[in-house]
Amino acid sequence: MKIDVILGLQWGDEGKGKIVDFLANDYDIVARFQGGPNAGHTLKFGGNKYVLHTVPSGIFRADLVNLIGNGVVLDPLVFQRELRSLEQSNVRFHSRLLIARKAHLILPTHRWLDAASEAHKGVAKIGSTLKGIGPTYMDKTGRNGLRAGDIESPNFREHYEMLKTKHLELLKIYPKVPFDLEKEEEAWFESLNTLRALPFVDGEYYINEALAAGKKILAEGAQGSMLDIDYGTYPFVTSSNTITAGVCTGLGVAPQHIGRVIGITKAYCTRVGGGPFPTEQDNEIGEMLRQEGQEFGSTTGRARRCGWIDLPQLRYTILLNGVTELCMTKIDVLNIFSEIKAATHYRYAGKEQQNLPFDLCQTAVEPLFKTYKGWNATLESAATFESLPAETRAYLNDLERYLGVPIKMISTGPEREKLIVR
Ligand code: GDP
Ligand code: IMO
Ligand code: MG
């Protein structure tokens, strides 16, 4: 058996949660491999809406095991809140929500540092979700971090105090931002009990034994490839490897175990926070996309920046991830447009180019758009690709041709059942 992967090909919020939830029924295990509570994955079914931050999106499927892998950074406090809301929805998860011992912990002072570091950057700020992601991954690579498995150690409190003291020293170089450490700390330690109540596993053994036993595993990405620490629009990125390679390090599996790689893209493009966005429409069109697509952040509520789909950008992330098939979401949001655009090339350094420049932050690229005729019709009743309006099919067929990968799923609404599978 191989591990299939689902991940976002843009700047996040492509609709990963919805698609993972839909596909989860075909799997035994859903595993998150990176990121943390900066993620907000929305699921809609049975007239209800759920937003998950740390918990994998397979949690609503009875009997399915959900693993929080070692590449994830976990804030026990945010996690506790998330679990309480699952309990309120009568989701039984206690025996099937597993924590990899090597997942790093987000401390209250990591959140404080995140806020102070952003305040220090001023207008150049990243637009972080302020969940402590950057500082936690910094401590991981700086070899100072605390891991979930450490809470089982008798020296845990001592190690916590050492790290906290270091953070308090660091905070002195930043502008002051309000933070009630005593209160946050108390709640944080209390929330460790919630964590203790869940099964801890050595994630790398768990996942490899599951593979050997023939279990079907789906790896769920967070953020998007353009937010990848190595290949995204650095420094306006997150602090983890969001691409397929992150599955190997984040779960402890070898590359030959990777199977299908399902890349998700919206039918247009969004980004939340700072940083370059070549096809952004900071105008009436962007506003129409925002309103029609309800483009407001699932984690922070911030308005998302909106623009047309960017094919050079997608070709780049398809390449990085080894995407075997595409899933296009939110095609219904384009119903209101009589004309739809897609950037097919960039112009920079005096010529038309297909590749992204070294640094999108430093290079002014001009996206070159192709225009498509809109369909101006509802897609409500379309259950198959063939029953989509001719203009929708023409748009999808043309994108497929540019991208060189088949679009196998088309999402026509936020609800679980609004999905065309080809
Ligand atoms: P994720 O972070 O990739 O899981 O995506 P988010 O949940 O942050 O954002 C996607 C938003 O689009 C959510 O509000 C979803 O309910 C919604 N959504 C997902 N698929 C569709 C779709 O096909 N059409 C529409 N209109 N909304 C969708
Ligand atoms: P999902 O999984 C969209 C963005 C933030 C900011 C940058 C760094 O829901 O797609 P961080 O908190 O990681 O330090 O923020 O990355 N960002 C996201 N944007 N969707 C997400 O997750 C994101 N997670 C982080 O807005 O620009
Ligand atoms: Mg999201």
Short mmCIF file of C-alpha atoms and ligand atoms in Angstrom, two decimals:
data_model
loop_
_atom_site.label_atom_id
_atom_site.label_comp_id
_atom_site.label_asym_id
_atom_site.label_seq_id
_atom_site.Cartn_x
_atom_site.Cartn_y
_atom_site.Cartn_z
CA MET A 1 0.00 0.00 0.00
CA LYS A 2 1.03 3.58 -0.65
CA ILE A 3 0.27 6.84 1.11
CA ASP A 4 -1.88 9.16 -0.97
CA VAL A 5 -1.38 12.87 -0.47
CA ILE A 6 -3.75 15.82 -0.65
CA LEU A 7 -2.28 19.28 -0.54
CA GLY A 8 -2.90 22.88 -1.59
CA LEU A 9 -1.16 24.22 -4.70
CA GLN A 10 -1.69 27.93 -4.01
CA TRP A 11 -1.40 30.08 -0.86
CA GLY A 12 -3.69 27.93 1.32
CA ASP A 13 -7.45 27.71 1.81
CA GLU A 14 -7.95 25.77 -1.43
CA GLY A 15 -10.64 23.63 0.21
CA LYS A 16 -8.42 20.81 1.50
CA GLY A 17 -10.66 20.09 4.49
CA LYS A 18 -13.72 19.51 2.34
CA ILE A 19 -11.93 17.17 -0.06
CA VAL A 20 -10.15 15.19 2.68
CA ASP A 21 -13.48 14.73 4.46
CA PHE A 22 -15.07 13.54 1.21
CA LEU A 23 -12.31 11.08 0.35
CA ALA A 24 -11.70 9.89 3.93
CA ASN A 25 -14.30 7.14 3.62
CA ASP A 26 -11.96 5.29 1.27
CA TYR A 27 -9.10 5.29 3.82
CA ASP A 28 -8.21 3.73 7.18
CA ILE A 29 -6.00 6.56 8.42
CA VAL A 30 -5.83 10.31 7.76
CA ALA A 31 -2.58 11.95 8.89
CA ARG A 32 -1.53 15.58 9.18
CA PHE A 33 2.19 15.93 8.42
CA GLN A 34 3.06 19.60 8.98
CA GLY A 35 1.78 22.98 10.10
CA GLY A 36 -0.29 23.62 13.15
CA PRO A 37 -3.21 25.72 14.31
CA ASN A 38 -2.42 28.33 11.65
CA ALA A 39 -4.51 26.01 9.46
CA GLY A 40 -8.28 26.34 9.27
CA HIS A 41 -9.99 23.53 7.36
CA THR A 42 -13.72 23.91 6.82
CA LEU A 43 -16.16 21.01 6.44
CA LYS A 44 -19.86 21.32 5.70
CA PHE A 45 -22.36 18.52 5.92
CA GLY A 46 -25.76 17.77 7.43
CA GLY A 47 -26.53 21.48 7.59
CA ASN A 48 -23.55 22.13 9.90
CA LYS A 49 -20.17 23.79 9.47
CA TYR A 50 -17.00 22.69 11.28
CA VAL A 51 -13.57 24.31 11.26
CA LEU A 52 -10.56 22.17 12.17
CA HIS A 53 -7.15 23.57 13.07
CA THR A 54 -4.99 20.73 14.33
CA VAL A 55 -7.30 17.73 14.10
CA PRO A 56 -7.16 15.93 10.73
CA SER A 57 -10.23 16.27 8.52
CA GLY A 58 -11.04 12.55 8.69
CA ILE A 59 -12.34 12.88 12.24
CA PHE A 60 -16.03 12.93 11.29
CA ARG A 61 -15.85 9.53 9.62
CA ALA A 62 -16.64 6.86 12.21
CA ASP A 63 -13.86 4.32 12.88
CA LEU A 64 -11.28 6.19 10.87
CA VAL A 65 -7.95 6.73 12.66
CA ASN A 66 -6.57 10.29 12.62
CA LEU A 67 -2.89 10.87 13.27
CA ILE A 68 -1.19 14.12 14.18
CA GLY A 69 2.24 13.45 12.74
CA ASN A 70 5.64 14.47 14.07
CA GLY A 71 5.99 17.27 11.51
CA VAL A 72 3.06 19.10 13.09
CA VAL A 73 3.45 21.75 15.79
CA LEU A 74 0.75 21.40 18.38
CA ASP A 75 -0.65 23.96 20.81
CA PRO A 76 -2.36 21.93 23.56
CA LEU A 77 -4.56 24.90 24.43
CA VAL A 78 -5.95 25.46 20.94
CA PHE A 79 -6.24 21.70 20.61
CA GLN A 80 -8.27 21.42 23.82
CA ARG A 81 -10.75 24.01 22.53
CA GLU A 82 -11.03 22.12 19.27
CA LEU A 83 -11.68 18.83 21.05
CA ARG A 84 -14.33 20.40 23.26
CA SER A 85 -16.23 21.58 20.25
CA LEU A 86 -15.97 18.08 18.72
CA GLU A 87 -17.39 16.66 21.96
CA GLN A 88 -20.26 19.11 21.73
CA SER A 89 -20.95 17.75 18.26
CA ASN A 90 -20.98 14.23 19.72
CA VAL A 91 -17.93 13.10 17.78
CA ARG A 92 -16.29 10.13 19.48
CA PHE A 93 -12.58 10.49 18.92
CA HIS A 94 -10.74 9.38 22.07
CA SER A 95 -9.40 6.07 20.82
CA ARG A 96 -8.81 7.12 17.22
CA LEU A 97 -7.06 10.47 17.47
CA LEU A 98 -3.37 9.67 17.82
CA ILE A 99 -0.48 11.97 18.66
CA ALA A 100 3.04 11.33 17.35
CA ARG A 101 5.42 11.75 20.26
CA LYS A 102 7.89 13.73 18.13
CA ALA A 103 5.40 16.49 17.29
CA HIS A 104 6.70 19.77 18.75
CA LEU A 105 4.72 21.78 21.28
CA ILE A 106 3.74 25.41 20.89
CA LEU A 107 4.30 27.15 24.24
CA PRO A 108 2.47 30.29 25.35
CA THR A 109 5.73 32.23 24.93
CA HIS A 110 5.98 31.04 21.31
CA ARG A 111 2.71 32.84 20.65
CA TRP A 112 4.00 35.88 22.50
CA LEU A 113 7.21 35.86 20.46
CA ASP A 114 5.21 35.57 17.24
CA ALA A 115 3.23 38.70 18.12
CA ALA A 116 6.34 40.61 19.23
CA SER A 117 8.30 39.62 16.13
CA GLU A 118 5.49 40.77 13.85
CA ALA A 119 5.19 44.07 15.76
CA HIS A 120 8.94 44.51 15.30
CA LYS A 121 8.65 44.06 11.52
CA GLY A 122 6.06 46.84 11.25
CA VAL A 123 4.82 47.29 7.67
CA ALA A 124 7.10 44.48 6.51
CA LYS A 125 5.23 41.99 8.69
CA ILE A 126 4.46 38.55 7.29
CA GLY A 127 0.80 38.70 8.30
CA SER A 128 1.25 35.62 10.50
CA THR A 129 -1.78 34.01 12.09
CA LEU A 130 0.07 34.66 15.41
CA LYS A 131 -0.36 31.07 16.53
CA GLY A 132 3.32 30.74 17.40
CA ILE A 133 4.23 28.70 14.33
CA GLY A 134 7.46 30.48 13.34
CA PRO A 135 9.00 30.59 16.85
CA THR A 136 8.12 26.92 17.47
CA TYR A 137 9.74 25.69 14.25
CA MET A 138 12.72 27.94 15.06
CA ASP A 139 13.15 26.15 18.37
CA LYS A 140 12.78 22.82 16.58
CA THR A 141 15.58 23.55 14.10
CA GLY A 142 17.50 25.40 16.82
CA ARG A 143 17.35 22.18 18.85
CA ASN A 144 15.65 23.72 21.84
CA GLY A 145 12.07 22.55 21.37
CA LEU A 146 9.77 20.49 23.53
CA ARG A 147 7.89 17.59 22.03
CA ALA A 148 4.56 15.98 22.84
CA GLY A 149 6.37 12.89 24.13
CA ASP A 150 8.29 15.06 26.60
CA ILE A 151 5.20 15.61 28.71
CA GLU A 152 5.61 11.98 29.83
CA SER A 153 9.07 12.83 31.24
CA PRO A 154 9.60 13.69 34.93
CA ASN A 155 11.85 16.61 33.85
CA PHE A 156 9.21 18.22 31.70
CA ARG A 157 8.57 21.22 33.96
CA GLU A 158 12.29 21.91 34.24
CA HIS A 159 12.74 21.87 30.46
CA TYR A 160 9.70 24.05 30.06
CA GLU A 161 11.10 26.66 32.48
CA MET A 162 14.46 26.68 30.68
CA LEU A 163 12.85 27.35 27.34
CA LYS A 164 10.49 29.94 28.79
CA THR A 165 13.42 31.80 30.38
CA LYS A 166 15.16 31.90 27.02
CA HIS A 167 12.00 33.27 25.41
CA LEU A 168 11.67 35.97 28.06
CA GLU A 169 15.23 37.06 27.31
CA LEU A 170 14.49 37.14 23.60
CA LEU A 171 11.33 39.17 24.12
CA LYS A 172 13.50 42.03 25.44
CA ILE A 173 14.76 42.79 21.94
CA TYR A 174 11.24 43.24 20.57
CA PRO A 175 8.65 45.97 21.09
CA LYS A 176 6.32 45.31 24.00
CA VAL A 177 3.04 43.62 23.12
CA PRO A 178 0.36 42.83 25.68
CA PHE A 179 0.35 39.21 26.92
CA ASP A 180 -0.93 37.76 30.18
CA LEU A 181 1.67 35.05 30.64
CA GLU A 182 0.47 33.84 34.02
CA LYS A 183 -3.07 33.28 32.79
CA GLU A 184 -1.98 31.68 29.50
CA GLU A 185 0.48 29.43 31.28
CA GLU A 186 -2.07 28.15 33.74
CA ALA A 187 -4.53 27.33 30.98
CA TRP A 188 -1.75 25.72 28.95
CA PHE A 189 -0.67 23.36 31.72
CA GLU A 190 -4.28 22.47 32.38
CA SER A 191 -4.74 21.65 28.68
CA LEU A 192 -1.88 19.12 28.83
CA ASN A 193 -4.34 16.83 30.61
CA THR A 194 -6.47 16.75 27.46
CA LEU A 195 -3.40 15.72 25.54
CA ARG A 196 -2.50 13.03 28.08
CA ALA A 197 -5.93 11.47 27.64
CA LEU A 198 -5.17 10.61 23.99
CA PRO A 199 -3.08 7.72 22.68
CA PHE A 200 0.55 8.69 22.00
CA VAL A 201 2.39 6.75 19.32
CA ASP A 202 5.85 6.57 17.82
CA GLY A 203 4.49 7.95 14.58
CA GLU A 204 7.20 6.60 12.30
CA TYR A 205 6.70 3.01 13.48
CA TYR A 206 2.96 3.38 13.57
CA ILE A 207 2.68 4.57 9.98
CA ASN A 208 5.17 2.08 8.53
CA GLU A 209 3.51 -0.83 10.33
CA ALA A 210 0.13 0.36 9.08
CA LEU A 211 1.53 0.44 5.53
CA ALA A 212 2.95 -3.05 5.91
CA ALA A 213 -0.43 -4.25 7.18
CA GLY A 214 -2.08 -2.96 4.00
CA LYS A 215 -3.87 0.01 5.57
CA LYS A 216 -4.92 2.83 3.29
CA ILE A 217 -3.44 6.15 4.38
CA LEU A 218 -4.23 9.69 3.28
CA ALA A 219 -1.80 12.49 4.18
CA GLU A 220 -3.51 15.86 4.62
CA GLY A 221 -1.50 18.99 3.88
CA ALA A 222 -1.98 22.33 5.55
CA GLN A 223 -1.27 25.76 4.06
CA GLY A 224 -0.27 25.70 0.39
CA SER A 225 2.84 25.10 -1.69
CA MET A 226 3.41 28.83 -2.22
CA LEU A 227 3.76 29.14 1.57
CA ASP A 228 6.46 26.43 1.67
CA ILE A 229 9.51 27.53 3.67
CA ASP A 230 11.92 26.57 0.86
CA TYR A 231 9.96 27.13 -2.34
CA GLY A 232 7.27 29.63 -1.44
CA THR A 233 7.33 33.41 -1.73
CA TYR A 234 10.02 33.73 0.94
CA PRO A 235 10.01 35.43 3.42
CA PHE A 236 6.21 35.66 3.12
CA VAL A 237 5.75 31.98 3.87
CA THR A 238 5.05 29.69 6.78
CA SER A 239 7.78 27.78 8.59
CA SER A 240 7.25 24.21 7.37
CA ASN A 241 7.62 22.20 4.18
CA THR A 242 4.10 22.17 2.84
CA ILE A 243 4.99 20.16 -0.29
CA THR A 244 4.93 16.38 -0.85
CA ALA A 245 8.50 16.07 0.45
CA GLY A 246 7.11 17.20 3.82
CA VAL A 247 5.08 13.98 4.00
CA CYS A 248 8.31 11.97 4.20
CA THR A 249 9.89 14.05 6.96
CA GLY A 250 6.59 14.84 8.68
CA LEU A 251 5.42 11.24 9.00
CA GLY A 252 8.65 9.27 8.76
CA VAL A 253 7.95 7.45 5.51
CA ALA A 254 10.30 6.81 2.62
CA PRO A 255 9.60 8.45 -0.77
CA GLN A 256 8.78 5.15 -2.51
CA HIS A 257 5.70 4.84 -0.30
CA ILE A 258 4.06 7.94 -1.80
CA GLY A 259 1.19 7.07 -4.15
CA ARG A 260 -1.33 9.49 -5.63
CA VAL A 261 -0.62 13.18 -5.14
CA ILE A 262 -3.84 15.14 -5.37
CA GLY A 263 -3.16 18.84 -5.84
CA ILE A 264 -5.99 21.21 -4.97
CA THR A 265 -6.49 24.59 -6.59
CA LYS A 266 -9.34 27.03 -6.52
CA ALA A 267 -10.81 28.02 -9.88
CA TYR A 268 -9.31 31.43 -9.07
CA CYS A 269 -6.70 32.37 -6.46
CA THR A 270 -6.52 33.85 -2.96
CA ARG A 271 -3.92 34.76 -0.40
CA VAL A 272 -4.21 36.01 3.16
CA GLY A 273 -1.44 38.03 4.77
CA GLY A 274 1.42 39.91 3.11
CA GLY A 275 3.60 39.01 0.15
CA PRO A 276 3.55 38.92 -3.65
CA PHE A 277 0.45 37.81 -5.53
CA PRO A 278 0.91 38.44 -9.28
CA THR A 279 -2.69 37.91 -10.42
CA GLU A 280 -4.29 39.80 -7.53
CA GLN A 281 -7.30 41.90 -8.47
CA ASP A 282 -7.28 44.76 -6.01
CA ASN A 283 -10.43 46.12 -7.61
CA GLU A 284 -14.10 45.39 -8.25
CA ILE A 285 -13.35 41.92 -9.63
CA GLY A 286 -11.42 41.00 -6.49
CA GLU A 287 -14.32 42.25 -4.39
CA MET A 288 -16.80 40.15 -6.41
CA LEU A 289 -14.63 37.05 -5.89
CA ARG A 290 -14.35 37.81 -2.17
CA GLN A 291 -18.09 38.24 -1.67
CA GLU A 292 -19.19 35.39 -3.89
CA GLY A 293 -16.50 33.04 -2.53
CA GLN A 294 -16.94 34.23 1.06
CA GLU A 295 -13.20 34.73 1.19
CA PHE A 296 -12.66 35.48 4.85
CA GLY A 297 -10.08 33.50 6.84
CA SER A 298 -11.22 30.37 8.69
CA THR A 299 -8.61 30.96 11.44
CA THR A 300 -8.32 34.73 11.73
CA GLY A 301 -11.44 36.03 9.94
CA ARG A 302 -9.27 38.35 7.84
CA ALA A 303 -10.47 39.26 4.34
CA ARG A 304 -8.55 37.20 1.79
CA ARG A 305 -6.91 38.91 -1.17
CA CYS A 306 -8.44 37.61 -4.42
CA GLY A 307 -7.38 37.31 -8.05
CA TRP A 308 -7.49 35.15 -11.16
CA ILE A 309 -5.96 31.70 -11.41
CA ASP A 310 -2.23 31.76 -12.10
CA LEU A 311 -1.00 28.98 -14.40
CA PRO A 312 2.78 29.64 -14.18
CA GLN A 313 2.36 29.47 -10.40
CA LEU A 314 0.40 26.21 -10.66
CA ARG A 315 2.86 24.66 -13.11
CA TYR A 316 5.58 25.44 -10.54
CA THR A 317 3.78 23.77 -7.62
CA ILE A 318 2.67 20.79 -9.74
CA LEU A 319 6.36 20.28 -10.51
CA LEU A 320 7.46 20.58 -6.88
CA ASN A 321 4.84 18.15 -5.62
CA GLY A 322 4.77 15.53 -8.37
CA VAL A 323 1.02 16.07 -8.67
CA THR A 324 -0.68 13.10 -10.33
CA GLU A 325 -4.18 14.61 -10.46
CA LEU A 326 -5.89 17.90 -9.81
CA CYS A 327 -8.95 18.82 -7.84
CA MET A 328 -10.50 22.18 -8.66
CA THR A 329 -12.67 23.81 -6.00
CA LYS A 330 -15.02 26.78 -5.94
CA ILE A 331 -15.79 26.70 -9.66
CA ASP A 332 -19.33 27.83 -8.69
CA VAL A 333 -17.89 31.17 -7.52
CA LEU A 334 -17.19 32.00 -11.18
CA ASN A 335 -20.88 31.59 -12.13
CA ILE A 336 -21.46 35.35 -11.87
CA PHE A 337 -18.72 36.40 -14.29
CA SER A 338 -19.41 36.94 -17.99
CA GLU A 339 -15.64 36.88 -18.59
CA ILE A 340 -13.06 34.77 -16.75
CA LYS A 341 -9.32 35.17 -16.91
CA ALA A 342 -6.33 32.95 -16.35
CA ALA A 343 -2.69 34.08 -16.37
CA THR A 344 -0.85 31.82 -18.82
CA HIS A 345 2.59 33.49 -18.72
CA TYR A 346 4.53 36.19 -16.91
CA ARG A 347 6.47 38.99 -18.50
CA TYR A 348 9.62 40.07 -16.68
CA ALA A 349 13.22 40.83 -17.52
CA GLY A 350 11.96 42.02 -20.90
CA LYS A 351 10.44 38.75 -22.08
CA GLU A 352 7.54 36.31 -21.78
CA GLN A 353 8.35 33.51 -19.37
CA GLN A 354 6.79 30.33 -18.04
CA ASN A 355 8.96 29.96 -14.95
CA LEU A 356 8.78 31.96 -11.76
CA PRO A 357 11.69 34.32 -11.07
CA PHE A 358 14.11 33.67 -8.18
CA ASP A 359 12.35 36.17 -5.98
CA LEU A 360 8.77 37.22 -6.65
CA CYS A 361 9.18 39.86 -3.93
CA GLN A 362 11.99 41.61 -5.84
CA THR A 363 10.88 41.08 -9.44
CA ALA A 364 7.94 42.94 -10.90
CA VAL A 365 6.18 40.32 -13.01
CA GLU A 366 3.34 41.21 -15.34
CA PRO A 367 0.85 38.36 -15.67
CA LEU A 368 -0.36 37.81 -19.24
CA PHE A 369 -4.02 36.82 -19.22
CA LYS A 370 -6.14 34.71 -21.49
CA THR A 371 -9.87 35.46 -21.43
CA TYR A 372 -12.61 32.82 -21.38
CA LYS A 373 -16.31 33.21 -21.92
CA GLY A 374 -18.24 32.81 -18.67
CA TRP A 375 -21.21 30.46 -18.30
CA ASN A 376 -23.45 32.68 -16.16
CA ALA A 377 -25.45 29.70 -14.97
CA THR A 378 -25.84 27.75 -11.77
CA LEU A 379 -23.97 24.46 -11.50
CA GLU A 380 -26.41 23.15 -8.89
CA SER A 381 -27.74 20.29 -10.96
CA ALA A 382 -24.48 19.22 -12.58
CA ALA A 383 -23.54 15.80 -11.25
CA THR A 384 -21.13 14.83 -14.02
CA PHE A 385 -18.49 16.61 -16.05
CA GLU A 386 -20.59 16.13 -19.18
CA SER A 387 -23.57 17.93 -17.62
CA LEU A 388 -21.53 21.09 -16.90
CA PRO A 389 -22.19 24.04 -19.24
CA ALA A 390 -20.09 23.99 -22.43
CA GLU A 391 -18.17 27.11 -21.33
CA THR A 392 -17.24 25.53 -17.99
CA ARG A 393 -15.96 22.43 -19.76
CA ALA A 394 -14.01 24.60 -22.22
CA TYR A 395 -12.37 26.48 -19.33
CA LEU A 396 -11.46 23.26 -17.49
CA ASN A 397 -10.22 21.51 -20.62
CA ASP A 398 -8.00 24.43 -21.51
CA LEU A 399 -6.50 24.66 -18.01
CA GLU A 400 -5.84 20.94 -18.09
CA ARG A 401 -4.00 21.39 -21.36
CA TYR A 402 -1.80 24.16 -19.91
CA LEU A 403 -1.10 22.26 -16.72
CA GLY A 404 -0.56 18.81 -18.20
CA VAL A 405 -2.34 17.02 -15.34
CA PRO A 406 -5.94 15.73 -15.39
CA ILE A 407 -8.57 17.55 -13.33
CA LYS A 408 -10.20 14.55 -11.71
CA MET A 409 -12.44 16.30 -9.18
CA ILE A 410 -14.47 19.47 -9.49
CA SER A 411 -16.07 20.99 -6.41
CA THR A 412 -19.24 22.99 -7.04
CA GLY A 413 -20.14 24.10 -3.50
CA PRO A 414 -18.95 23.94 0.11
CA GLU A 415 -21.09 20.95 1.07
CA ARG A 416 -19.66 17.44 1.20
CA GLU A 417 -21.81 16.09 -1.63
CA LYS A 418 -21.11 18.94 -4.08
CA LEU A 419 -18.31 17.22 -5.90
CA ILE A 420 -17.98 15.89 -9.41
CA VAL A 421 -15.59 12.95 -9.64
CA ARG A 422 -14.49 12.06 -13.15
P1 GDP B 1 -8.67 24.72 3.51
O1 GDP B 1 -7.86 25.48 4.50
O2 GDP B 1 -7.91 24.38 2.28
O3 GDP B 1 -9.33 23.51 4.11
O4 GDP B 1 -9.84 25.71 3.05
P2 GDP B 1 -10.72 26.66 3.99
O5 GDP B 1 -11.69 25.84 4.73
O6 GDP B 1 -9.86 27.58 4.78
O7 GDP B 1 -11.42 27.57 2.90
C1 GDP B 1 -12.19 27.05 1.89
C2 GDP B 1 -13.59 27.67 1.98
O8 GDP B 1 -14.29 27.42 0.80
C3 GDP B 1 -14.44 27.09 3.09
O9 GDP B 1 -15.29 28.08 3.60
C4 GDP B 1 -15.24 26.00 2.39
O10 GDP B 1 -16.48 25.72 3.03
C5 GDP B 1 -15.45 26.63 1.05
N1 GDP B 1 -15.54 25.72 -0.10
C6 GDP B 1 -14.86 24.55 -0.32
N2 GDP B 1 -15.16 24.06 -1.55
C7 GDP B 1 -16.04 24.93 -2.10
C8 GDP B 1 -16.69 25.00 -3.37
O11 GDP B 1 -16.52 24.16 -4.26
N3 GDP B 1 -17.52 26.07 -3.58
C9 GDP B 1 -17.73 27.03 -2.65
N4 GDP B 1 -18.54 28.04 -2.95
N5 GDP B 1 -17.13 27.00 -1.45
C10 GDP B 1 -16.28 25.98 -1.18
P1 IMO B 2 -4.79 26.40 5.60
O1 IMO B 2 -4.28 25.06 6.05
C1 IMO B 2 -3.89 30.46 4.31
C2 IMO B 2 -0.32 32.38 5.99
C3 IMO B 2 -0.55 33.53 6.95
C4 IMO B 2 0.70 34.33 6.72
C5 IMO B 2 1.76 33.25 6.49
C6 IMO B 2 2.55 32.90 7.74
O2 IMO B 2 -6.08 26.78 6.21
O3 IMO B 2 -4.76 26.52 4.11
P2 IMO B 2 2.06 31.64 10.03
O4 IMO B 2 0.91 31.73 10.98
O5 IMO B 2 2.27 30.30 9.46
O6 IMO B 2 3.31 32.25 10.60
O7 IMO B 2 1.66 32.62 8.82
O8 IMO B 2 1.05 32.10 6.04
N1 IMO B 2 -1.03 31.12 6.37
C7 IMO B 2 -2.12 30.67 5.75
N2 IMO B 2 -2.84 31.20 4.74
N3 IMO B 2 -4.21 29.26 4.80
C8 IMO B 2 -3.50 28.69 5.79
O9 IMO B 2 -3.70 27.44 6.23
C9 IMO B 2 -2.40 29.42 6.34
N4 IMO B 2 -1.50 29.19 7.32
C10 IMO B 2 -0.66 30.23 7.32
O10 IMO B 2 -1.70 34.24 6.63
O11 IMO B 2 0.59 35.07 5.53
MG MG B 3 -7.92 27.31 5.55
#
